[in-house]
mmCIF file of C-alpha atoms in Angstrom:
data_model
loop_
_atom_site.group_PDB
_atom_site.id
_atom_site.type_symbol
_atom_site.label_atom_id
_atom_site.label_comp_id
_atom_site.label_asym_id
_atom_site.label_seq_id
_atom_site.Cartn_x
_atom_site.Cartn_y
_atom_site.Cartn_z
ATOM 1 C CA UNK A 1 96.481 -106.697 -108.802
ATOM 2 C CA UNK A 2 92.969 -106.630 -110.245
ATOM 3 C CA UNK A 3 91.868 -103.179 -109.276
ATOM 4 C CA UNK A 4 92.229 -102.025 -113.350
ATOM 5 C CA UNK A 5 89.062 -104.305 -113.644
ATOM 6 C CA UNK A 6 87.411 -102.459 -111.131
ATOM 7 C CA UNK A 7 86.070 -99.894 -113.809
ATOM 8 C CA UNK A 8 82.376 -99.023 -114.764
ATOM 9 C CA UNK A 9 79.451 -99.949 -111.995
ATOM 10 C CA UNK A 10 82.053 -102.299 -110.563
ATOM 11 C CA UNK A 11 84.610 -99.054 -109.860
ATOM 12 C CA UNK A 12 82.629 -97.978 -106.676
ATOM 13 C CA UNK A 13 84.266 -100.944 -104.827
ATOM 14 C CA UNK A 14 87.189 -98.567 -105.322
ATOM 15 C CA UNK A 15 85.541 -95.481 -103.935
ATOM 16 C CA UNK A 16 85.401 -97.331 -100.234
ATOM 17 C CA UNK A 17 87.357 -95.635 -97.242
ATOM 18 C CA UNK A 18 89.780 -98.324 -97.951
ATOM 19 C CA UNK A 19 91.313 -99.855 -101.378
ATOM 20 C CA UNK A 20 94.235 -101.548 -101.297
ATOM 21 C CA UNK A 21 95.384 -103.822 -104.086
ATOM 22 C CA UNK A 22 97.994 -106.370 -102.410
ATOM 23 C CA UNK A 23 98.689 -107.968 -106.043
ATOM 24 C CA UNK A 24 99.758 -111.092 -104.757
ATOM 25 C CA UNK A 25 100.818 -113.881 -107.485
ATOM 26 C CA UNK A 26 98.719 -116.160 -108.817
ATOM 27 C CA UNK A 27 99.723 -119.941 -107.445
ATOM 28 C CA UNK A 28 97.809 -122.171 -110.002
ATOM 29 C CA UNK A 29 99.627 -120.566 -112.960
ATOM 30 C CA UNK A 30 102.706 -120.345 -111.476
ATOM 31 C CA UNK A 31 103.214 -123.275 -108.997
ATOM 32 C CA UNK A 32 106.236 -125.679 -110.399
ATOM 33 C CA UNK A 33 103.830 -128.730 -108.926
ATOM 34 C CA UNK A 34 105.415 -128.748 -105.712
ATOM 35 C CA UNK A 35 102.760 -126.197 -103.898
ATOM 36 C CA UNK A 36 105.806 -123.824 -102.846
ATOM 37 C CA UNK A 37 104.120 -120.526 -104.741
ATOM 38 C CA UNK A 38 101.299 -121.523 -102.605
ATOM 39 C CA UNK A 39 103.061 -121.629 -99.748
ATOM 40 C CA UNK A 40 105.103 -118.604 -100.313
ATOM 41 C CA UNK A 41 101.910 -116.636 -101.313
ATOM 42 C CA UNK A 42 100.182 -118.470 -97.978
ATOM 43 C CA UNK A 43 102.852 -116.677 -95.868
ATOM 44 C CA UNK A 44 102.689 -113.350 -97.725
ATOM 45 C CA UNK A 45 98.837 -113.065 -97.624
ATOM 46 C CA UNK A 46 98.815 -113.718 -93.395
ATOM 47 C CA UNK A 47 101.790 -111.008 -93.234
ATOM 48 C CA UNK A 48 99.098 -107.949 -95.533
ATOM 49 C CA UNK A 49 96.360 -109.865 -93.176
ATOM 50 C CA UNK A 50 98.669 -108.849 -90.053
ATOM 51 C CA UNK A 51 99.205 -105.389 -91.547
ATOM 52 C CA UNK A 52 95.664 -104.537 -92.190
ATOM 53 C CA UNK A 53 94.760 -105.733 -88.774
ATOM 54 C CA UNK A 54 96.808 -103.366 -87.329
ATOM 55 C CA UNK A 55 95.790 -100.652 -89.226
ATOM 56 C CA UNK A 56 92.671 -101.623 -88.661
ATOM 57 C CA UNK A 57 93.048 -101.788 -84.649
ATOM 58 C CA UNK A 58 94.119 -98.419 -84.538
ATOM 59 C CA UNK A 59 91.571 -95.176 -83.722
ATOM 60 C CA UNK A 60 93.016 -93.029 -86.814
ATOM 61 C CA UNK A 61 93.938 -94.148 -90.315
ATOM 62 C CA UNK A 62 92.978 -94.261 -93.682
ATOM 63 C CA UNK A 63 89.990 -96.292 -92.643
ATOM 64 C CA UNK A 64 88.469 -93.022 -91.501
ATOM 65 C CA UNK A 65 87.235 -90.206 -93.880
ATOM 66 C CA UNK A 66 88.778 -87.541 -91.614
ATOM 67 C CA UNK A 67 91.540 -87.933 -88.747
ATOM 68 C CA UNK A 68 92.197 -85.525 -85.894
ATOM 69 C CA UNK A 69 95.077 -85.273 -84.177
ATOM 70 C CA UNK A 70 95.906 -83.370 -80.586
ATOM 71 C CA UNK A 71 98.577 -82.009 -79.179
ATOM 72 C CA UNK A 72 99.913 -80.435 -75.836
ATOM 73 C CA UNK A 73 102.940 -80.606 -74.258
ATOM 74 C CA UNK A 74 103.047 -84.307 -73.379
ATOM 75 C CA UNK A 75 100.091 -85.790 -73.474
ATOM 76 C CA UNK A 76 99.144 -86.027 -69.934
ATOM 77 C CA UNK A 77 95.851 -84.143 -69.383
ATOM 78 C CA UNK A 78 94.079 -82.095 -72.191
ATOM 79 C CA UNK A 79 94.566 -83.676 -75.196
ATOM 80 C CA UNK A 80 94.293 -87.231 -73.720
ATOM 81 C CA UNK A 81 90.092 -85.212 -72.114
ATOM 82 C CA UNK A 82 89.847 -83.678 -75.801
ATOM 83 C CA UNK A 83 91.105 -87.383 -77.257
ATOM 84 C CA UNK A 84 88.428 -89.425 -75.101
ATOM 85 C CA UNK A 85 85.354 -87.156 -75.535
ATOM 86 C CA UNK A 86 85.902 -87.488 -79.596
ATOM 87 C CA UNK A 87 85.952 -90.650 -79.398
ATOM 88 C CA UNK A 88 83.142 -90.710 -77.149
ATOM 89 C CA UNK A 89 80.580 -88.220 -79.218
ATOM 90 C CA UNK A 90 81.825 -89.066 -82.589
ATOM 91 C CA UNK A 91 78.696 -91.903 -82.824
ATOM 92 C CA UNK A 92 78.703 -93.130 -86.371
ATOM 93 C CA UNK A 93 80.718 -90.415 -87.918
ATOM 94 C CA UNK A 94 83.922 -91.320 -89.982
ATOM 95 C CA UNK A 95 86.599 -89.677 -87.668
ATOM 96 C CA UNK A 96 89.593 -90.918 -86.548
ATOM 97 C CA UNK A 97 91.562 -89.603 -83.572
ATOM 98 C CA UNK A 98 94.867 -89.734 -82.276
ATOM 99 C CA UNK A 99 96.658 -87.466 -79.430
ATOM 100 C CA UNK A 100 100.681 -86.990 -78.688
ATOM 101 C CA UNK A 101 102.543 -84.876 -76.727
ATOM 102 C CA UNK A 102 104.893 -81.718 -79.025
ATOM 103 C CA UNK A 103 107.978 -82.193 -76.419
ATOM 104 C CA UNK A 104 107.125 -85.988 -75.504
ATOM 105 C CA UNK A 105 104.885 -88.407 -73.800
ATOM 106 C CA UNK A 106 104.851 -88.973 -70.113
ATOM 107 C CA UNK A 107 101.925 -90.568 -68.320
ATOM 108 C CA UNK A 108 98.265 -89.668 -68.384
ATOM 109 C CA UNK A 109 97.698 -87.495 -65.217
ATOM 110 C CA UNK A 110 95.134 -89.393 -62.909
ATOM 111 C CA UNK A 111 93.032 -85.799 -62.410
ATOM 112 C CA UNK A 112 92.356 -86.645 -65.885
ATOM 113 C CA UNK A 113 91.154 -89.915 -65.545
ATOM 114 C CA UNK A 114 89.352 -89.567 -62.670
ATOM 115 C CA UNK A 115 86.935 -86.522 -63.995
ATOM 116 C CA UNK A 116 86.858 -88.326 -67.464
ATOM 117 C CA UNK A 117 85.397 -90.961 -65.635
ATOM 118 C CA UNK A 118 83.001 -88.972 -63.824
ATOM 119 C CA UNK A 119 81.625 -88.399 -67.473
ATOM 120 C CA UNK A 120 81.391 -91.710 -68.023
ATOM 121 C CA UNK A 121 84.523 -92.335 -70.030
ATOM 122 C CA UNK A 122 87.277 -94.593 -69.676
ATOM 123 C CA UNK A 123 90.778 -93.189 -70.481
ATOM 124 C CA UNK A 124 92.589 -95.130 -68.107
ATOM 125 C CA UNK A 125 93.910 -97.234 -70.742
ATOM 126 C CA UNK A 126 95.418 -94.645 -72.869
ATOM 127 C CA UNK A 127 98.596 -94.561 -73.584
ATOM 128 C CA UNK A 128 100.860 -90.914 -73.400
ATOM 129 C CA UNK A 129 102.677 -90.419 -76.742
ATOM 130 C CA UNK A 130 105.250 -88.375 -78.297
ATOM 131 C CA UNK A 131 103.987 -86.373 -81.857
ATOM 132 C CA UNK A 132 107.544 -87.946 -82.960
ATOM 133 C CA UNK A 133 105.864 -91.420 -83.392
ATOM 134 C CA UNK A 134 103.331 -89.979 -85.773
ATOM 135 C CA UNK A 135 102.892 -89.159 -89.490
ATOM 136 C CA UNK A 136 101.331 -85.298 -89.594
ATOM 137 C CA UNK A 137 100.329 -86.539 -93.404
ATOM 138 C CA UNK A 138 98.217 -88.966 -91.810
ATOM 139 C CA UNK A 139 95.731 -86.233 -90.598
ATOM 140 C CA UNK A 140 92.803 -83.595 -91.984
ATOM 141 C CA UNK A 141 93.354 -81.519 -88.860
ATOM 142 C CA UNK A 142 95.587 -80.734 -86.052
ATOM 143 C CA UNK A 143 94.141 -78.987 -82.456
ATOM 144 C CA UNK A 144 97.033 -77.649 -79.894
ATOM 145 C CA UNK A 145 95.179 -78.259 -76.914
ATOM 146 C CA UNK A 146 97.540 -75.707 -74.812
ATOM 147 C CA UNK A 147 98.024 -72.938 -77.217
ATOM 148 C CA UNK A 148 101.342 -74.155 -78.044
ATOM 149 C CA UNK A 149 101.436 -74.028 -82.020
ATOM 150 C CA UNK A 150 104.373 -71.281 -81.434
ATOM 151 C CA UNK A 151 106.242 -74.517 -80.716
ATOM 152 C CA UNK A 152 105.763 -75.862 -84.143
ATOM 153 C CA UNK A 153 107.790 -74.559 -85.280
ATOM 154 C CA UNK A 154 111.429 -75.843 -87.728
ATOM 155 C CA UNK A 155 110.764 -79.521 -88.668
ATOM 156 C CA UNK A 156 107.714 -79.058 -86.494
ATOM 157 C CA UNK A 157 105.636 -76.251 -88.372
ATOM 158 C CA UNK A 158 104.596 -79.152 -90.885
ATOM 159 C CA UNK A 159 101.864 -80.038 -88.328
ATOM 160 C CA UNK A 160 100.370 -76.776 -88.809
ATOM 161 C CA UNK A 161 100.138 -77.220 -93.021
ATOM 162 C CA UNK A 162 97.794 -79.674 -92.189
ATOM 163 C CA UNK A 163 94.237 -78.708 -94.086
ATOM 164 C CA UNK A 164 92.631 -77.518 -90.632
ATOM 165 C CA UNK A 165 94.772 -75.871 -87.824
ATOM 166 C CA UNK A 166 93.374 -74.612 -84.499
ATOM 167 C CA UNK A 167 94.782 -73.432 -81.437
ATOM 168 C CA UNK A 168 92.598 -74.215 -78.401
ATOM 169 C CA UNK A 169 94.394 -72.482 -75.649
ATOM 170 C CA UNK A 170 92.881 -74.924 -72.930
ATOM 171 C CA UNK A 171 94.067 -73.724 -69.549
ATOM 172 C CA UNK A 172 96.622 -76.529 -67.707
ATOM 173 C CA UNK A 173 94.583 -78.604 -65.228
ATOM 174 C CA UNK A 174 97.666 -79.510 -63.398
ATOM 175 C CA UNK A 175 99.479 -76.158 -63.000
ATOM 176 C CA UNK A 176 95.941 -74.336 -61.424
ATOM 177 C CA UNK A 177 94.174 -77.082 -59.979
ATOM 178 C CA UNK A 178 93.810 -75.935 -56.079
ATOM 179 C CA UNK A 179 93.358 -79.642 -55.142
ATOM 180 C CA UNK A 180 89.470 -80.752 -55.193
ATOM 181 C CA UNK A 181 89.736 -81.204 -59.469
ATOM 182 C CA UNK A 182 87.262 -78.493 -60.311
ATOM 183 C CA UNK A 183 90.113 -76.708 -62.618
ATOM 184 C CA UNK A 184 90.223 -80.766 -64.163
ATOM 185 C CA UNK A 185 86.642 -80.516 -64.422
ATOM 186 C CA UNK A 186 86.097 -77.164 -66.154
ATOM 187 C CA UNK A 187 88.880 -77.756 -68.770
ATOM 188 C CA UNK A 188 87.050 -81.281 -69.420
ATOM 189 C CA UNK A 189 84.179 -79.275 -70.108
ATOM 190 C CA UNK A 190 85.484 -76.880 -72.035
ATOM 191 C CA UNK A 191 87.036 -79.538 -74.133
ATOM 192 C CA UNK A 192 83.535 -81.472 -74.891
ATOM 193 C CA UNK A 193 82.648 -78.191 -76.095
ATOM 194 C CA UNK A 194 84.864 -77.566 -78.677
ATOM 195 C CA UNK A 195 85.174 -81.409 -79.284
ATOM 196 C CA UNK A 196 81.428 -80.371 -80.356
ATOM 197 C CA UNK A 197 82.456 -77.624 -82.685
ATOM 198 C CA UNK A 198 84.518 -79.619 -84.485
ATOM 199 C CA UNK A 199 82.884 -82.759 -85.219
ATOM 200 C CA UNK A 200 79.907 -80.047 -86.673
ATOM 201 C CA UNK A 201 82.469 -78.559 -88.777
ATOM 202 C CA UNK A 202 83.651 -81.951 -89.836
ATOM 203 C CA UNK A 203 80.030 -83.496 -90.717
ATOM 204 C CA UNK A 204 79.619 -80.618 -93.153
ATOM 205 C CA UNK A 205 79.998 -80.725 -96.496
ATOM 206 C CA UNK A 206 82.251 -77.983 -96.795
ATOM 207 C CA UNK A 207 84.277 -76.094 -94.884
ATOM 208 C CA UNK A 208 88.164 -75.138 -93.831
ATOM 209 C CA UNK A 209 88.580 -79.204 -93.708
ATOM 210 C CA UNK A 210 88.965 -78.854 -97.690
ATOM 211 C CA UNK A 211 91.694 -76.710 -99.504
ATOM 212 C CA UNK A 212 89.317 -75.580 -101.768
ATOM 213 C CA UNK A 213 85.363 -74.884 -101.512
ATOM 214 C CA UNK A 214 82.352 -74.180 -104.242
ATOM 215 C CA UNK A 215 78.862 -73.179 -103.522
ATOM 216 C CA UNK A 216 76.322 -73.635 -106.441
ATOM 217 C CA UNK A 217 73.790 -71.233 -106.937
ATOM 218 C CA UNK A 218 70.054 -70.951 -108.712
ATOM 219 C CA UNK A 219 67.265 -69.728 -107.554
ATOM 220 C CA UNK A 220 65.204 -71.888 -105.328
ATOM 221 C CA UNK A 221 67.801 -74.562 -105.083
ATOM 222 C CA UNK A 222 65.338 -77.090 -105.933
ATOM 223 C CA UNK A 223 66.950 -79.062 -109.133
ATOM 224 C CA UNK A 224 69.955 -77.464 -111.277
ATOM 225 C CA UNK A 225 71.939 -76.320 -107.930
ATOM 226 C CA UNK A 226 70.619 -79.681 -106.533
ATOM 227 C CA UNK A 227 72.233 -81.690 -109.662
ATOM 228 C CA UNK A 228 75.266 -79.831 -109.582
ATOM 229 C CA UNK A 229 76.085 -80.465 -105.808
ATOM 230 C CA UNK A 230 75.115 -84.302 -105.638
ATOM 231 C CA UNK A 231 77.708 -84.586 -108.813
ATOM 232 C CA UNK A 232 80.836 -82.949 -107.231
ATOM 233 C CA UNK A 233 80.112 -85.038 -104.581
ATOM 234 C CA UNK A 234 80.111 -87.577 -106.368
ATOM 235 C CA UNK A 235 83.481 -87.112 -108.820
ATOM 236 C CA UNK A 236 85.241 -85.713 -106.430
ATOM 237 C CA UNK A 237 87.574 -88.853 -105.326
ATOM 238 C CA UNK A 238 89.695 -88.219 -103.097
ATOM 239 C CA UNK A 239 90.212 -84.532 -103.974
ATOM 240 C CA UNK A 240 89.861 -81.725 -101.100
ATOM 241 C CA UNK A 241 86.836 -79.721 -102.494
ATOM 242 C CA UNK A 242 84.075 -79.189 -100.254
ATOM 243 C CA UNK A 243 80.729 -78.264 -101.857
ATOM 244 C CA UNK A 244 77.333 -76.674 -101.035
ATOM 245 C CA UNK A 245 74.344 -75.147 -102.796
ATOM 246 C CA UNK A 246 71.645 -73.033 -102.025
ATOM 247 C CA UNK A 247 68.936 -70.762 -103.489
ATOM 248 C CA UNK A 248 69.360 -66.831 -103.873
ATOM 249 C CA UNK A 249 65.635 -65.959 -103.618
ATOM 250 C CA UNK A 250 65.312 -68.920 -101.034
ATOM 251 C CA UNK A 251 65.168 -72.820 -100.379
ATOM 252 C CA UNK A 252 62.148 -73.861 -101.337
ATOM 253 C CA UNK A 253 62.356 -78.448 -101.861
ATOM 254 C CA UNK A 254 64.548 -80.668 -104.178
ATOM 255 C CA UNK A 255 62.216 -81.399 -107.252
ATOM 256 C CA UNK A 256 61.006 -84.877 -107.723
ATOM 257 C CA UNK A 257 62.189 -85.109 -111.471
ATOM 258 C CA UNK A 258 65.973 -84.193 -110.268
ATOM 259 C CA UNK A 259 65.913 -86.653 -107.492
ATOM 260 C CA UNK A 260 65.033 -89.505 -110.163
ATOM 261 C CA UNK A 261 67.174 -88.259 -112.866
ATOM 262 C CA UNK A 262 69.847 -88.152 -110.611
ATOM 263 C CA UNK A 263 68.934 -91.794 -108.900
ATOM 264 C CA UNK A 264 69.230 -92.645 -112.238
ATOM 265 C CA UNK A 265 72.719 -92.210 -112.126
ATOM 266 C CA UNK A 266 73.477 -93.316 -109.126
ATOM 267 C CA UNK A 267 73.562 -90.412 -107.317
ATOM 268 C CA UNK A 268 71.300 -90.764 -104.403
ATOM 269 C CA UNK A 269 70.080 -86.201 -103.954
ATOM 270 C CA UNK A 270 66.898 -87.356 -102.201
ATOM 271 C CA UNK A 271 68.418 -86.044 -98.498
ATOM 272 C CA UNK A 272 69.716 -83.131 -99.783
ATOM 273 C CA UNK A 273 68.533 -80.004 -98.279
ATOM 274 C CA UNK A 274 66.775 -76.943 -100.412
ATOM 275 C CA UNK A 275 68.780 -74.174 -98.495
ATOM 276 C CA UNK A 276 69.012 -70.122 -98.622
ATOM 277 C CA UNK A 277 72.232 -68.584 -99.848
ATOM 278 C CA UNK A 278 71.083 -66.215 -96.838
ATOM 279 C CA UNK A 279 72.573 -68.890 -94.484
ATOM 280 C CA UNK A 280 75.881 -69.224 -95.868
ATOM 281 C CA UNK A 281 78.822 -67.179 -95.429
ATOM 282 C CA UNK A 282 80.553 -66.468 -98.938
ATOM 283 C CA UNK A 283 84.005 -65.882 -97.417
ATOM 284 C CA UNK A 284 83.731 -69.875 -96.885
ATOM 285 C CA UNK A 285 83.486 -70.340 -100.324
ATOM 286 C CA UNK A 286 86.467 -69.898 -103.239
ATOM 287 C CA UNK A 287 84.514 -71.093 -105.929
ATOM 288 C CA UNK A 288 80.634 -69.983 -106.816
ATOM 289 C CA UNK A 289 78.849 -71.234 -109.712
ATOM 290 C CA UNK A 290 75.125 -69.500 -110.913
ATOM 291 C CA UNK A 291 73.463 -72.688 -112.572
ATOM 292 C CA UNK A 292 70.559 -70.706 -113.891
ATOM 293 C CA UNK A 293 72.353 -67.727 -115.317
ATOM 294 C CA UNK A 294 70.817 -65.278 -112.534
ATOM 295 C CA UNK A 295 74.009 -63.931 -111.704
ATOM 296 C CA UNK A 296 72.657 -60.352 -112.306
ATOM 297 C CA UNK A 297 70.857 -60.988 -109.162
ATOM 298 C CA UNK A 298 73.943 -61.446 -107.037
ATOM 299 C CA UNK A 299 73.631 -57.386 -106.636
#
């Protein structure tokens, strides 16, 4: 229960994917000389050990920065392709995954496994699930595989709240197949594609994955933009605000003196990007901040 000491340069131990503070008590001080705290505190640690191993065995959780969750009607064929191929393509990117079926699980269907395969992944071992088993708080976004979000609806619809929603409308392998898998195959392909889509979305940062979104603004985006950016990235916690910058006349490179100022800090700016407003989208953004006063040339 020492996570109050955790404050200063000691507090980014408490900015990892995971903190937990078990506050267990202390044997020495309290042990009547008989070692029974110890042993009582013995048997509580291995039970939090057996937790965390758990959660820690799992492909989603709070071990990831973002978790992704798909859904079809019961888990059998597209969400189990979309499922693998994240898993697959993710590489060293902080995204959890998890798939379930809306009305229930069944079994994965082997057209699935077999052209999965024929990519070169494995989902033989994957279990079908029902979305019932599953917490919709424990995910950033939620994909319907099968264009059924109409059917979250009720108790359901709080799958859709989730920060990102889409609706892939993936055609049914097993309802148009004629027999030789190619309908298997082009769905699987399909679903690398948008699999694709979304981890870019997801390695941004900004974007509909946060409720709320700021771009900062100066001219060149070389230092005051720069500063600005690496700091919300920095204080944000665990609060949804994504963040960008960029340069209204144009990205030009991140100034030596605001990298070290910064490093200073602790605030590492020195793979930031000097980027052009020009390449942004301002309906992505609900927040925009001028840095240098040169708001008169937003015109």
């Amino acid at each position: 229960g020492c996570g109050g000491k955790l404050d200063g340069d000691k507090e980014v131990w408490k900015k990892r994917p995971v903190f937990q503070d078990w506050n267990l008590d202390d044997p020495p001080a309290i042990d009547p000389g008989d070692l029974s705290a110890y042993r009582r505190v013995r048997d509580e640690s291995k039970a939090k050990v057996l937790e965390l191993l758990d959660m820690l065995s799992k492909p989603y959780g709070p071990q990831y920065r973002k978790n992704v969750m798909f859904l079809c009607n019961h888990n059998s064929c597209r969400s189990q392709m979309a499922d693998g191929w994240l898993r697959q393509l993710r590489g060293n990117a902080s995204v959890g995954v998890a798939s379930a079926g809306i009305v229930g699980g069944t079994a994965v269907k082997e057209g699935a496994i077999s052209v999965m395969k024929d990519a070169g992944i494995d989902i033989s071992t994957f279990t079908s699930d029902a979305m019932a088993d599953f917490n919709p708080e424990d995910f950033d976004v939620v994909i319907s595989c099968c264009g059924c979000g109409g059917k979250l609806d009720g108790d359901k619809e709080v799958w859709k709240k989730r920060p990102v929603f889409q609706d892939w409308n993936l055609d049914d392998p097993p309802a148009i197949d004629p027999g030789d898998l190619s309908a298997y195959r082009r769905v699987r392909d399909e679903s690398k594609a948008k699999v694709l889509e979304l981890l870019d979305m997801l390695s941004k940062p900004y974007g509909p994955q946060y409720r709320k979104n700021v771009m900062f603004l100066c001219n060149h985006n070389s230092c005051r933009s720069q500063m600005a950016d690496g700091w919300l990235r920095q204080l944000r916690g665990n609060a949804s605000v994504g963040v960008a910058s960029a340069g209204i006349v144009g990205g030009t490179a991140v100034k030596e003196g605001a990298i070290s100022v910064m490093k200073d800090a602790g605030i590492d700016i020195s793979t930031f990007t000097s980027d052009a407003m020009a390449d942004f989208n301002p309906e992505d953004f609900d927040v925009v901040i001028s840095c240098c006063g040169c708001g008169g040339k937003l015109d």
